[in-house]
Amino acid sequence: MASTYYQYVILIFLYVASTATADSIQGCGGFVEASSELIKSRKSSDPKLDYSNIIVELRTLDGLVKERTHCAPNGYYFIPVYDKGSFLIKVNGPEGWSWDPEQVPIAIDHTGCNGNEDINFRFTGFTVSGRIVGNVGGESCSLKDGGPSNVKVELLSPAGDVVSSALSTPRGIYSFTNIIPGKYRLHASRHDLNVQVRGSAEIELGFENRIVEDFFFVPGYDIRGSVVAQGNPILGVHIYLYSDDVTNVDCPKGSKYSSGDLGLKEALCHSVTDANGIFSLKFLPCGKTLHFC
C-alpha cells in the first residue's frame, strides 16, 4: 500500500514538473492571409491558395534568425520562443509577393508573446516587371541585354489613372510591386529620349507575378557638346563621328561632309556648331568606342 502511495506521489510530481516546464516556453503564432482585394480579384480557375511555402522567422533586433517555421496550408503558424526579451517576427514569401506588414516587433515576457495576441500578416499583391530595350551598335556596347536608365514607366488603369510608377535601372529594368490582378496599360517616357512602343502595351495580370514583353524600344541616344575658344563659342565647326565597331547610324552624312581627304574612313555621323558653339548628334546606338575628329 505504501508502495502504491509513493508511486502516485512520484507521478504527481512528474506531472507538475512537466507542466511548469511547458508553461515556461512561450510562443508566437497567428495567420498569413490574402487581403480582401486579392480575394475579390481571384477567378474560379485560379489555383487554391496554399500558404505552406511561406516561412515565418523569429529574429533578433539586429536581424539574426533564431527560429523559423513553415506555415500550414491554411496560413497558420506557431514559433516557440525560449528566451524573454524583444524580437522581430518576419514573413518570407515567394519573391515578388508584397506583405503588410513585412515584420512585427514583439516582446516576450511572463504574459507571452505580445500579450498572447495573434500576429497576422496580409498578402497584398504581386510584382509586374519588364525592361526598356536600347539600340545596340556593336560589341563595344555594355548594355546588350538592357537599355537606358531613368525612363519613367507608368502602370495605368483602363481608365487612364496612374496605379504605380517607376524609374528604370541602369540596365533598363523597371518593376511595380504590390499590384492587384487585373487589366493595365504601360506608358514610358524620358524628356531626352524617343521611347517607342512596339505592339500593344496593354497587359493582364493573373494571380501571379508577371514579366512583361519588351514593349519599349529606344532607337538611339543624343550627344550634345560645344566648341569654344578663350570662352567664346565658335560657329561652323564640323564635327565627325567614328567608331571601331559601330557600322550603321541613322544620321545625316555624305560626300559633302566626308573627311576622306584627311586619310580617315567615312564618318558615321556629322554635325556643325551653331552660333552658340553647340553641336548635337542624334539617335546614336550604344557603343563605347565612338569618338570625334
PDB file of C-alpha atoms in Angstrom:
ATOM      1  CA  MET A   1       0.000   0.000   0.000  1.00  0.00           C
ATOM      2  CA  ALA A   2       2.812   2.358   0.860  1.00  0.00           C
ATOM      3  CA  SER A   3       4.476   1.479  -2.465  1.00  0.00           C
ATOM      4  CA  THR A   4       1.335   2.494  -4.381  1.00  0.00           C
ATOM      5  CA  TYR A   5       1.141   5.764  -2.409  1.00  0.00           C
ATOM      6  CA  TYR A   6       4.714   6.661  -3.314  1.00  0.00           C
ATOM      7  CA  GLN A   7       4.047   5.845  -6.980  1.00  0.00           C
ATOM      8  CA  TYR A   8       1.161   8.328  -7.007  1.00  0.00           C
ATOM      9  CA  VAL A   9       3.347  10.952  -5.353  1.00  0.00           C
ATOM     10  CA  ILE A  10       6.053  10.447  -7.999  1.00  0.00           C
ATOM     11  CA  LEU A  11       3.529  10.665 -10.846  1.00  0.00           C
ATOM     12  CA  ILE A  12       2.009  13.868  -9.423  1.00  0.00           C
ATOM     13  CA  PHE A  13       5.481  15.356  -9.049  1.00  0.00           C
ATOM     14  CA  LEU A  14       6.385  14.497 -12.651  1.00  0.00           C
ATOM     15  CA  TYR A  15       3.122  15.999 -13.944  1.00  0.00           C
ATOM     16  CA  VAL A  16       3.650  19.233 -12.001  1.00  0.00           C
ATOM     17  CA  ALA A  17       7.276  19.445 -13.190  1.00  0.00           C
ATOM     18  CA  SER A  18       6.345  18.900 -16.838  1.00  0.00           C
ATOM     19  CA  THR A  19       3.506  21.431 -16.629  1.00  0.00           C
ATOM     20  CA  ALA A  20       5.825  24.035 -15.147  1.00  0.00           C
ATOM     21  CA  THR A  21       8.340  23.412 -17.939  1.00  0.00           C
ATOM     22  CA  ALA A  22       5.664  23.725 -20.649  1.00  0.00           C
ATOM     23  CA  ASP A  23       4.360  26.940 -19.105  1.00  0.00           C
ATOM     24  CA  SER A  24       7.870  28.430 -19.201  1.00  0.00           C
ATOM     25  CA  ILE A  25       8.074  28.055 -23.008  1.00  0.00           C
ATOM     26  CA  GLN A  26       6.388  30.959 -24.766  1.00  0.00           C
ATOM     27  CA  GLY A  27       5.406  31.072 -28.409  1.00  0.00           C
ATOM     28  CA  CYS A  28       4.276  33.413 -31.150  1.00  0.00           C
ATOM     29  CA  GLY A  29       1.526  32.472 -33.558  1.00  0.00           C
ATOM     30  CA  GLY A  30      -1.012  33.795 -35.992  1.00  0.00           C
ATOM     31  CA  PHE A  31      -2.029  33.631 -39.645  1.00  0.00           C
ATOM     32  CA  VAL A  32      -0.856  34.761 -43.056  1.00  0.00           C
ATOM     33  CA  GLU A  33      -3.768  35.510 -45.375  1.00  0.00           C
ATOM     34  CA  ALA A  34      -4.626  37.259 -48.611  1.00  0.00           C
ATOM     35  CA  SER A  35      -6.113  40.752 -48.434  1.00  0.00           C
ATOM     36  CA  SER A  36      -9.782  41.277 -49.252  1.00  0.00           C
ATOM     37  CA  GLU A  37      -8.817  42.980 -52.547  1.00  0.00           C
ATOM     38  CA  LEU A  38      -6.756  39.980 -53.608  1.00  0.00           C
ATOM     39  CA  ILE A  39      -9.542  37.590 -52.671  1.00  0.00           C
ATOM     40  CA  LYS A  40     -12.003  39.587 -54.798  1.00  0.00           C
ATOM     41  CA  SER A  41      -9.610  39.505 -57.768  1.00  0.00           C
ATOM     42  CA  ARG A  42      -9.311  35.703 -57.783  1.00  0.00           C
ATOM     43  CA  LYS A  43     -11.005  33.817 -60.591  1.00  0.00           C
ATOM     44  CA  SER A  44     -12.648  30.429 -60.201  1.00  0.00           C
ATOM     45  CA  SER A  45      -9.955  28.999 -62.483  1.00  0.00           C
ATOM     46  CA  ASP A  46      -7.124  30.230 -60.242  1.00  0.00           C
ATOM     47  CA  PRO A  47      -5.479  27.560 -58.048  1.00  0.00           C
ATOM     48  CA  LYS A  48      -6.442  27.387 -54.390  1.00  0.00           C
ATOM     49  CA  LEU A  49      -4.182  29.424 -52.125  1.00  0.00           C
ATOM     50  CA  ASP A  50      -1.666  27.246 -50.297  1.00  0.00           C
ATOM     51  CA  TYR A  51       0.484  29.051 -47.739  1.00  0.00           C
ATOM     52  CA  SER A  52       2.732  26.092 -46.879  1.00  0.00           C
ATOM     53  CA  ASN A  53       5.644  27.536 -48.900  1.00  0.00           C
ATOM     54  CA  ILE A  54       5.697  30.681 -46.731  1.00  0.00           C
ATOM     55  CA  ILE A  55       8.234  30.898 -43.915  1.00  0.00           C
ATOM     56  CA  VAL A  56       7.835  32.940 -40.740  1.00  0.00           C
ATOM     57  CA  GLU A  57      11.006  33.774 -38.810  1.00  0.00           C
ATOM     58  CA  LEU A  58      11.852  34.878 -35.292  1.00  0.00           C
ATOM     59  CA  ARG A  59      14.739  37.342 -35.475  1.00  0.00           C
ATOM     60  CA  THR A  60      16.798  39.361 -33.058  1.00  0.00           C
ATOM     61  CA  LEU A  61      16.578  43.131 -33.391  1.00  0.00           C
ATOM     62  CA  ASP A  62      19.809  43.115 -35.425  1.00  0.00           C
ATOM     63  CA  GLY A  63      18.431  40.548 -37.898  1.00  0.00           C
ATOM     64  CA  LEU A  64      19.848  37.240 -36.631  1.00  0.00           C
ATOM     65  CA  VAL A  65      17.420  34.358 -37.300  1.00  0.00           C
ATOM     66  CA  LYS A  66      16.729  32.385 -34.094  1.00  0.00           C
ATOM     67  CA  GLU A  67      13.802  30.211 -35.221  1.00  0.00           C
ATOM     68  CA  ARG A  68      11.809  29.670 -38.405  1.00  0.00           C
ATOM     69  CA  THR A  69       8.783  27.649 -39.398  1.00  0.00           C
ATOM     70  CA  HIS A  70       6.650  26.910 -42.455  1.00  0.00           C
ATOM     71  CA  CYS A  71       3.018  27.920 -42.390  1.00  0.00           C
ATOM     72  CA  ALA A  72       0.257  25.357 -42.564  1.00  0.00           C
ATOM     73  CA  PRO A  73      -1.672  25.257 -45.875  1.00  0.00           C
ATOM     74  CA  ASN A  74      -4.389  27.447 -44.297  1.00  0.00           C
ATOM     75  CA  GLY A  75      -1.797  30.050 -43.241  1.00  0.00           C
ATOM     76  CA  TYR A  76      -1.489  29.232 -39.519  1.00  0.00           C
ATOM     77  CA  TYR A  77       1.975  29.306 -37.949  1.00  0.00           C
ATOM     78  CA  PHE A  78       3.488  28.922 -34.481  1.00  0.00           C
ATOM     79  CA  ILE A  79       7.058  29.587 -33.358  1.00  0.00           C
ATOM     80  CA  PRO A  80       8.276  28.522 -29.906  1.00  0.00           C
ATOM     81  CA  VAL A  81      10.308  31.164 -28.079  1.00  0.00           C
ATOM     82  CA  TYR A  82      12.661  30.071 -25.305  1.00  0.00           C
ATOM     83  CA  ASP A  83      14.085  33.444 -24.288  1.00  0.00           C
ATOM     84  CA  LYS A  84      12.439  36.553 -22.924  1.00  0.00           C
ATOM     85  CA  GLY A  85      13.159  39.942 -24.482  1.00  0.00           C
ATOM     86  CA  SER A  86      12.496  41.952 -27.649  1.00  0.00           C
ATOM     87  CA  PHE A  87      12.481  40.310 -31.069  1.00  0.00           C
ATOM     88  CA  LEU A  88      11.054  40.607 -34.595  1.00  0.00           C
ATOM     89  CA  ILE A  89       8.633  38.305 -36.391  1.00  0.00           C
ATOM     90  CA  LYS A  90       9.235  38.466 -40.170  1.00  0.00           C
ATOM     91  CA  VAL A  91       7.331  36.832 -43.042  1.00  0.00           C
ATOM     92  CA  ASN A  92       9.175  35.482 -46.108  1.00  0.00           C
ATOM     93  CA  GLY A  93       7.003  34.534 -49.050  1.00  0.00           C
ATOM     94  CA  PRO A  94       7.738  33.843 -52.729  1.00  0.00           C
ATOM     95  CA  GLU A  95       9.835  36.517 -54.447  1.00  0.00           C
ATOM     96  CA  GLY A  96       7.661  39.343 -55.741  1.00  0.00           C
ATOM     97  CA  TRP A  97       4.844  38.954 -53.201  1.00  0.00           C
ATOM     98  CA  SER A  98       4.046  42.004 -51.050  1.00  0.00           C
ATOM     99  CA  TRP A  99       3.130  41.845 -47.359  1.00  0.00           C
ATOM    100  CA  ASP A 100       1.530  44.162 -44.820  1.00  0.00           C
ATOM    101  CA  PRO A 101       3.341  44.294 -42.506  1.00  0.00           C
ATOM    102  CA  GLU A 102       6.606  42.631 -43.529  1.00  0.00           C
ATOM    103  CA  GLN A 103       7.743  42.316 -39.910  1.00  0.00           C
ATOM    104  CA  VAL A 104       6.370  42.996 -36.419  1.00  0.00           C
ATOM    105  CA  PRO A 105       8.311  43.905 -33.251  1.00  0.00           C
ATOM    106  CA  ILE A 106       7.409  41.667 -30.317  1.00  0.00           C
ATOM    107  CA  ALA A 107       8.097  41.479 -26.587  1.00  0.00           C
ATOM    108  CA  ILE A 108       8.322  38.140 -24.769  1.00  0.00           C
ATOM    109  CA  ASP A 109       7.602  38.251 -21.036  1.00  0.00           C
ATOM    110  CA  HIS A 110       5.531  36.385 -18.444  1.00  0.00           C
ATOM    111  CA  THR A 111       2.337  37.309 -20.343  1.00  0.00           C
ATOM    112  CA  GLY A 112       3.541  35.599 -23.508  1.00  0.00           C
ATOM    113  CA  CYS A 113       4.237  36.955 -26.984  1.00  0.00           C
ATOM    114  CA  ASN A 114       2.813  40.489 -27.189  1.00  0.00           C
ATOM    115  CA  GLY A 115       0.326  39.536 -24.506  1.00  0.00           C
ATOM    116  CA  ASN A 116      -0.594  36.307 -26.343  1.00  0.00           C
ATOM    117  CA  GLU A 117      -2.108  38.249 -29.258  1.00  0.00           C
ATOM    118  CA  ASP A 118      -2.121  36.727 -32.750  1.00  0.00           C
ATOM    119  CA  ILE A 119       0.486  38.253 -35.071  1.00  0.00           C
ATOM    120  CA  ASN A 120      -1.039  38.249 -38.552  1.00  0.00           C
ATOM    121  CA  PHE A 121       0.360  39.130 -41.984  1.00  0.00           C
ATOM    122  CA  ARG A 122      -1.637  40.099 -45.077  1.00  0.00           C
ATOM    123  CA  PHE A 123      -0.554  39.129 -48.585  1.00  0.00           C
ATOM    124  CA  THR A 124      -1.442  42.237 -50.640  1.00  0.00           C
ATOM    125  CA  GLY A 125      -0.149  41.946 -54.227  1.00  0.00           C
ATOM    126  CA  PHE A 126       2.215  40.736 -56.930  1.00  0.00           C
ATOM    127  CA  THR A 127       5.084  42.214 -58.974  1.00  0.00           C
ATOM    128  CA  VAL A 128       4.986  43.320 -62.621  1.00  0.00           C
ATOM    129  CA  SER A 129       8.411  43.828 -64.221  1.00  0.00           C
ATOM    130  CA  GLY A 130       9.946  44.441 -67.638  1.00  0.00           C
ATOM    131  CA  ARG A 131      12.734  46.316 -69.394  1.00  0.00           C
ATOM    132  CA  ILE A 132      13.426  49.167 -71.795  1.00  0.00           C
ATOM    133  CA  VAL A 133      15.487  47.906 -74.753  1.00  0.00           C
ATOM    134  CA  GLY A 134      18.128  50.190 -76.264  1.00  0.00           C
ATOM    135  CA  ASN A 135      19.649  50.108 -79.740  1.00  0.00           C
ATOM    136  CA  VAL A 136      22.938  48.145 -79.746  1.00  0.00           C
ATOM    137  CA  GLY A 137      25.532  49.415 -82.227  1.00  0.00           C
ATOM    138  CA  GLY A 138      28.335  46.906 -81.766  1.00  0.00           C
ATOM    139  CA  GLU A 139      30.242  44.560 -79.478  1.00  0.00           C
ATOM    140  CA  SER A 140      31.583  47.544 -77.536  1.00  0.00           C
ATOM    141  CA  CYS A 141      28.099  48.211 -76.124  1.00  0.00           C
ATOM    142  CA  SER A 142      27.935  47.196 -72.462  1.00  0.00           C
ATOM    143  CA  LEU A 143      24.129  47.020 -72.413  1.00  0.00           C
ATOM    144  CA  LYS A 144      23.386  44.333 -74.983  1.00  0.00           C
ATOM    145  CA  ASP A 145      20.560  42.928 -72.860  1.00  0.00           C
ATOM    146  CA  GLY A 146      19.329  46.173 -71.380  1.00  0.00           C
ATOM    147  CA  GLY A 147      18.594  49.789 -72.005  1.00  0.00           C
ATOM    148  CA  PRO A 148      18.630  53.331 -70.629  1.00  0.00           C
ATOM    149  CA  SER A 149      18.157  54.310 -67.011  1.00  0.00           C
ATOM    150  CA  ASN A 150      15.771  56.873 -65.507  1.00  0.00           C
ATOM    151  CA  VAL A 151      12.997  56.201 -68.002  1.00  0.00           C
ATOM    152  CA  LYS A 152       9.701  56.865 -66.221  1.00  0.00           C
ATOM    153  CA  VAL A 153       7.339  53.919 -66.661  1.00  0.00           C
ATOM    154  CA  GLU A 154       3.729  54.181 -65.511  1.00  0.00           C
ATOM    155  CA  LEU A 155       1.225  51.422 -64.872  1.00  0.00           C
ATOM    156  CA  LEU A 156      -2.207  52.772 -65.822  1.00  0.00           C
ATOM    157  CA  SER A 157      -5.708  51.523 -65.142  1.00  0.00           C
ATOM    158  CA  PRO A 158      -8.111  51.024 -68.084  1.00  0.00           C
ATOM    159  CA  ALA A 159      -9.484  54.497 -67.257  1.00  0.00           C
ATOM    160  CA  GLY A 160      -6.007  56.026 -67.550  1.00  0.00           C
ATOM    161  CA  ASP A 161      -5.362  56.565 -63.833  1.00  0.00           C
ATOM    162  CA  VAL A 162      -1.789  56.049 -62.611  1.00  0.00           C
ATOM    163  CA  VAL A 163      -1.718  52.928 -60.431  1.00  0.00           C
ATOM    164  CA  SER A 164       2.047  52.926 -59.922  1.00  0.00           C
ATOM    165  CA  SER A 165       5.189  54.440 -61.447  1.00  0.00           C
ATOM    166  CA  ALA A 166       8.869  53.502 -61.514  1.00  0.00           C
ATOM    167  CA  LEU A 167      12.204  54.609 -62.973  1.00  0.00           C
ATOM    168  CA  SER A 168      14.256  52.144 -64.994  1.00  0.00           C
ATOM    169  CA  THR A 169      17.555  50.958 -63.519  1.00  0.00           C
ATOM    170  CA  PRO A 170      20.989  51.417 -65.171  1.00  0.00           C
ATOM    171  CA  ARG A 171      20.201  48.265 -67.184  1.00  0.00           C
ATOM    172  CA  GLY A 172      16.752  49.428 -68.260  1.00  0.00           C
ATOM    173  CA  ILE A 173      14.809  47.246 -65.793  1.00  0.00           C
ATOM    174  CA  TYR A 174      11.592  48.509 -64.209  1.00  0.00           C
ATOM    175  CA  SER A 175       9.174  46.903 -61.761  1.00  0.00           C
ATOM    176  CA  PHE A 176       5.936  47.601 -59.911  1.00  0.00           C
ATOM    177  CA  THR A 177       5.201  45.925 -56.586  1.00  0.00           C
ATOM    178  CA  ASN A 178       2.001  45.292 -54.650  1.00  0.00           C
ATOM    179  CA  ILE A 179      -0.168  45.051 -57.785  1.00  0.00           C
ATOM    180  CA  ILE A 180      -3.664  43.525 -57.742  1.00  0.00           C
ATOM    181  CA  PRO A 181      -4.575  41.170 -60.639  1.00  0.00           C
ATOM    182  CA  GLY A 182      -6.417  42.925 -63.462  1.00  0.00           C
ATOM    183  CA  LYS A 183      -6.020  44.723 -66.792  1.00  0.00           C
ATOM    184  CA  TYR A 184      -3.491  47.562 -67.171  1.00  0.00           C
ATOM    185  CA  ARG A 185      -1.660  49.677 -69.745  1.00  0.00           C
ATOM    186  CA  LEU A 186       2.020  50.694 -69.688  1.00  0.00           C
ATOM    187  CA  HIS A 187       3.454  54.094 -70.657  1.00  0.00           C
ATOM    188  CA  ALA A 188       7.159  55.059 -70.774  1.00  0.00           C
ATOM    189  CA  SER A 189       8.899  58.411 -71.328  1.00  0.00           C
ATOM    190  CA  ARG A 190      12.088  60.390 -70.795  1.00  0.00           C
ATOM    191  CA  HIS A 191      12.392  64.008 -71.911  1.00  0.00           C
ATOM    192  CA  ASP A 192      15.599  63.482 -73.913  1.00  0.00           C
ATOM    193  CA  LEU A 193      14.782  60.097 -75.471  1.00  0.00           C
ATOM    194  CA  ASN A 194      12.463  58.860 -78.187  1.00  0.00           C
ATOM    195  CA  VAL A 195      10.839  55.881 -76.429  1.00  0.00           C
ATOM    196  CA  GLN A 196       8.931  53.852 -78.997  1.00  0.00           C
ATOM    197  CA  VAL A 197       6.204  51.290 -78.347  1.00  0.00           C
ATOM    198  CA  ARG A 198       6.359  48.012 -80.239  1.00  0.00           C
ATOM    199  CA  GLY A 199       2.985  46.305 -80.379  1.00  0.00           C
ATOM    200  CA  SER A 200       0.375  46.798 -77.686  1.00  0.00           C
ATOM    201  CA  ALA A 201       1.429  47.900 -74.222  1.00  0.00           C
ATOM    202  CA  GLU A 202      -1.735  46.501 -72.625  1.00  0.00           C
ATOM    203  CA  ILE A 203      -1.298  43.660 -70.150  1.00  0.00           C
ATOM    204  CA  GLU A 204      -3.427  41.472 -67.925  1.00  0.00           C
ATOM    205  CA  LEU A 205      -2.014  40.344 -64.590  1.00  0.00           C
ATOM    206  CA  GLY A 206      -3.245  36.986 -63.347  1.00  0.00           C
ATOM    207  CA  PHE A 207      -2.922  35.619 -59.826  1.00  0.00           C
ATOM    208  CA  GLU A 208       0.888  35.557 -60.044  1.00  0.00           C
ATOM    209  CA  ASN A 209       3.935  37.718 -60.774  1.00  0.00           C
ATOM    210  CA  ARG A 210       4.465  38.703 -64.397  1.00  0.00           C
ATOM    211  CA  ILE A 211       7.455  39.635 -66.555  1.00  0.00           C
ATOM    212  CA  VAL A 212       6.037  41.585 -69.495  1.00  0.00           C
ATOM    213  CA  GLU A 213       7.238  41.576 -73.083  1.00  0.00           C
ATOM    214  CA  ASP A 214       9.801  44.107 -74.366  1.00  0.00           C
ATOM    215  CA  PHE A 215       7.233  46.742 -75.336  1.00  0.00           C
ATOM    216  CA  PHE A 216       9.560  49.741 -75.217  1.00  0.00           C
ATOM    217  CA  PHE A 217      12.484  50.429 -77.557  1.00  0.00           C
ATOM    218  CA  VAL A 218      14.906  53.358 -77.684  1.00  0.00           C
ATOM    219  CA  PRO A 219      16.353  53.667 -81.232  1.00  0.00           C
ATOM    220  CA  GLY A 220      19.298  55.807 -80.136  1.00  0.00           C
ATOM    221  CA  TYR A 221      20.803  58.361 -77.788  1.00  0.00           C
ATOM    222  CA  ASP A 222      21.649  62.030 -78.297  1.00  0.00           C
ATOM    223  CA  ILE A 223      25.068  63.604 -77.762  1.00  0.00           C
ATOM    224  CA  ARG A 224      25.418  67.350 -77.286  1.00  0.00           C
ATOM    225  CA  GLY A 225      28.592  69.382 -76.912  1.00  0.00           C
ATOM    226  CA  SER A 226      30.157  72.731 -77.588  1.00  0.00           C
ATOM    227  CA  VAL A 227      33.260  74.249 -79.175  1.00  0.00           C
ATOM    228  CA  VAL A 228      34.736  77.391 -77.615  1.00  0.00           C
ATOM    229  CA  ALA A 229      37.946  79.364 -77.902  1.00  0.00           C
ATOM    230  CA  GLN A 230      39.018  81.528 -74.977  1.00  0.00           C
ATOM    231  CA  GLY A 231      35.483  81.351 -73.674  1.00  0.00           C
ATOM    232  CA  ASN A 232      33.870  82.377 -76.969  1.00  0.00           C
ATOM    233  CA  PRO A 233      31.607  80.000 -78.979  1.00  0.00           C
ATOM    234  CA  ILE A 234      32.834  79.027 -82.438  1.00  0.00           C
ATOM    235  CA  LEU A 235      30.349  78.891 -85.309  1.00  0.00           C
ATOM    236  CA  GLY A 236      30.586  76.473 -88.225  1.00  0.00           C
ATOM    237  CA  VAL A 237      32.941  73.828 -86.808  1.00  0.00           C
ATOM    238  CA  HIS A 238      32.357  70.450 -88.492  1.00  0.00           C
ATOM    239  CA  ILE A 239      32.140  67.512 -86.082  1.00  0.00           C
ATOM    240  CA  TYR A 240      32.612  63.949 -87.427  1.00  0.00           C
ATOM    241  CA  LEU A 241      31.790  60.774 -85.575  1.00  0.00           C
ATOM    242  CA  TYR A 242      33.723  57.496 -85.965  1.00  0.00           C
ATOM    243  CA  SER A 243      33.660  54.078 -84.325  1.00  0.00           C
ATOM    244  CA  ASP A 244      35.786  50.936 -84.351  1.00  0.00           C
ATOM    245  CA  ASP A 245      32.815  48.545 -84.395  1.00  0.00           C
ATOM    246  CA  VAL A 246      29.579  50.517 -84.952  1.00  0.00           C
ATOM    247  CA  THR A 247      28.811  50.303 -88.661  1.00  0.00           C
ATOM    248  CA  ASN A 248      25.409  51.917 -89.065  1.00  0.00           C
ATOM    249  CA  VAL A 249      23.984  55.161 -87.661  1.00  0.00           C
ATOM    250  CA  ASP A 250      20.772  56.853 -88.767  1.00  0.00           C
ATOM    251  CA  CYS A 251      22.347  60.300 -89.106  1.00  0.00           C
ATOM    252  CA  PRO A 252      22.888  62.833 -91.960  1.00  0.00           C
ATOM    253  CA  LYS A 253      26.221  62.324 -93.760  1.00  0.00           C
ATOM    254  CA  GLY A 254      27.626  62.168 -97.276  1.00  0.00           C
ATOM    255  CA  SER A 255      30.471  63.275 -99.567  1.00  0.00           C
ATOM    256  CA  LYS A 256      29.816  66.876 -98.587  1.00  0.00           C
ATOM    257  CA  TYR A 257      30.826  66.012 -95.053  1.00  0.00           C
ATOM    258  CA  SER A 258      33.400  63.359 -95.902  1.00  0.00           C
ATOM    259  CA  SER A 259      36.745  63.574 -94.202  1.00  0.00           C
ATOM    260  CA  GLY A 260      38.414  61.181 -96.628  1.00  0.00           C
ATOM    261  CA  ASP A 261      40.863  63.859 -97.657  1.00  0.00           C
ATOM    262  CA  LEU A 262      42.297  63.660 -94.143  1.00  0.00           C
ATOM    263  CA  GLY A 263      43.083  59.982 -94.571  1.00  0.00           C
ATOM    264  CA  LEU A 264      40.204  58.854 -92.343  1.00  0.00           C
ATOM    265  CA  LYS A 265      37.417  56.400 -93.109  1.00  0.00           C
ATOM    266  CA  GLU A 266      33.921  57.627 -93.862  1.00  0.00           C
ATOM    267  CA  ALA A 267      32.249  59.286 -90.884  1.00  0.00           C
ATOM    268  CA  LEU A 268      29.203  57.662 -89.308  1.00  0.00           C
ATOM    269  CA  CYS A 269      27.634  60.966 -88.431  1.00  0.00           C
ATOM    270  CA  HIS A 270      28.236  64.664 -88.822  1.00  0.00           C
ATOM    271  CA  SER A 271      27.180  67.945 -87.208  1.00  0.00           C
ATOM    272  CA  VAL A 272      28.069  71.629 -87.425  1.00  0.00           C
ATOM    273  CA  THR A 273      28.245  74.001 -84.461  1.00  0.00           C
ATOM    274  CA  ASP A 274      25.662  76.792 -84.321  1.00  0.00           C
ATOM    275  CA  ALA A 275      26.100  80.431 -83.281  1.00  0.00           C
ATOM    276  CA  ASN A 276      26.378  79.318 -79.656  1.00  0.00           C
ATOM    277  CA  GLY A 277      29.081  76.785 -80.500  1.00  0.00           C
ATOM    278  CA  ILE A 278      26.657  73.924 -79.828  1.00  0.00           C
ATOM    279  CA  PHE A 279      26.518  70.706 -81.830  1.00  0.00           C
ATOM    280  CA  SER A 280      24.303  67.639 -81.461  1.00  0.00           C
ATOM    281  CA  LEU A 281      24.339  64.099 -82.806  1.00  0.00           C
ATOM    282  CA  LYS A 282      21.025  62.265 -82.564  1.00  0.00           C
ATOM    283  CA  PHE A 283      19.829  58.663 -82.407  1.00  0.00           C
ATOM    284  CA  LEU A 284      23.248  57.103 -81.826  1.00  0.00           C
ATOM    285  CA  PRO A 285      23.283  53.401 -80.863  1.00  0.00           C
ATOM    286  CA  CYS A 286      25.028  52.146 -77.762  1.00  0.00           C
ATOM    287  CA  GLY A 287      28.809  51.803 -78.285  1.00  0.00           C
ATOM    288  CA  LYS A 288      31.906  52.527 -76.211  1.00  0.00           C
ATOM    289  CA  THR A 289      34.411  53.350 -78.908  1.00  0.00           C
ATOM    290  CA  LEU A 290      32.555  56.222 -80.554  1.00  0.00           C
ATOM    291  CA  HIS A 291      34.840  59.224 -80.863  1.00  0.00           C
ATOM    292  CA  PHE A 292      35.080  62.608 -82.544  1.00  0.00           C
ATOM    293  CA  CYS A 293      37.536  64.030 -85.021  1.00  0.00           C
TER     294      CYS A 293
END
